[in-house]
């Protein structure tokens, strides 16, 4: 639906724009000037050519009008002219609900998602941008996605990681083998069950995305567990607001040590953004370090922590499925918490390979695919 602008007027430090549909849009003058689209203000590549300190201190609007369907502004004291398309203005409105509606909402899930796991065939996906974008849209909504028929060959996890984004090298290498070994530096490399967790919260930044690729799985047990950490956090927020608040405030230190490494980082278990939406979960029993907090907050924090852990263990929250050779799961590490059931290495083999990529790379890939498929605007928009 195209938006038509009817009239514009300056009131104080803002511009009011009347639309044909009866609505009024309001934009602060300084914001409009900072976002001027003209070729003196923006390079053709979309980057800004001036600094905030380059703008006149006494910058003000002389005039606002609608010309040829566009908002036209004349500034004083420098007589600069800015023009804005109606569609651009409508897409960037600053009203509270409009900002909320623009934000990408996670689709919270529980065990019932088992009947509609977000999955795609690797061979189809890598040859068809529409299939890949469809899969990335689901990954963005649910915080994870499965790829089927990834050749069960060593190193393929890194190939997929570098297709979707950029593999991050860590002390475990660019990829790691999840296999039961005699002297493990990490419980992941044993046959014990692992409660759901985010990987490596002892890293700064914590890995944004984890990939796990199954090469072999004929040992009994070793099923994959996935829980939507954002959903669990919303349950805690509803059932125990004070506990939720504490987990968003008090940071916990995480730590990993072996012969060559001593990694430490801290984060609250539940991270919020400016608008109070859950942004990231850091939850890892194995690497949670010693809580260093004001003494009167320790017991309340533990009560909230236990409460959150109990929610994460509710059977209705948990997806349980089995990765077979060729299956690869891509997870937002700070949202889709993963774990496994114990397995018996004396009765069969189980071998996964994993790697990490950053969140920004895979998000960028999704936007670029949208652009390639004509679903979003060009560079300068
Ligand atoms: C890990 C892990 C899960 C599995 O290596 O971090 O959680 O299924 N492994 O073995
Ligand atoms: Zn300009
Ligand atoms: Zn893990």
PDB file of C-alpha atoms and ligand atoms in Angstrom, residues 197 199 210 286 338, ligand 3:
ATOM      1  CA  UNK A 197      23.250 -25.036  27.647  1.00  0.00           C
ATOM      2  CA  UNK A 199      28.260 -23.147  24.442  1.00  0.00           C
ATOM      3  CA  UNK A 210      26.820 -23.100  16.814  1.00  0.00           C
ATOM      4  CA  UNK A 286      29.581 -27.023  33.435  1.00  0.00           C
ATOM      5  CA  UNK A 338      21.157 -27.582  23.356  1.00  0.00           C
TER       6      UNK A 338
HETATM    7 ZN1  LIG B   3      27.286 -27.700  23.650  1.00  0.00          ZN
END
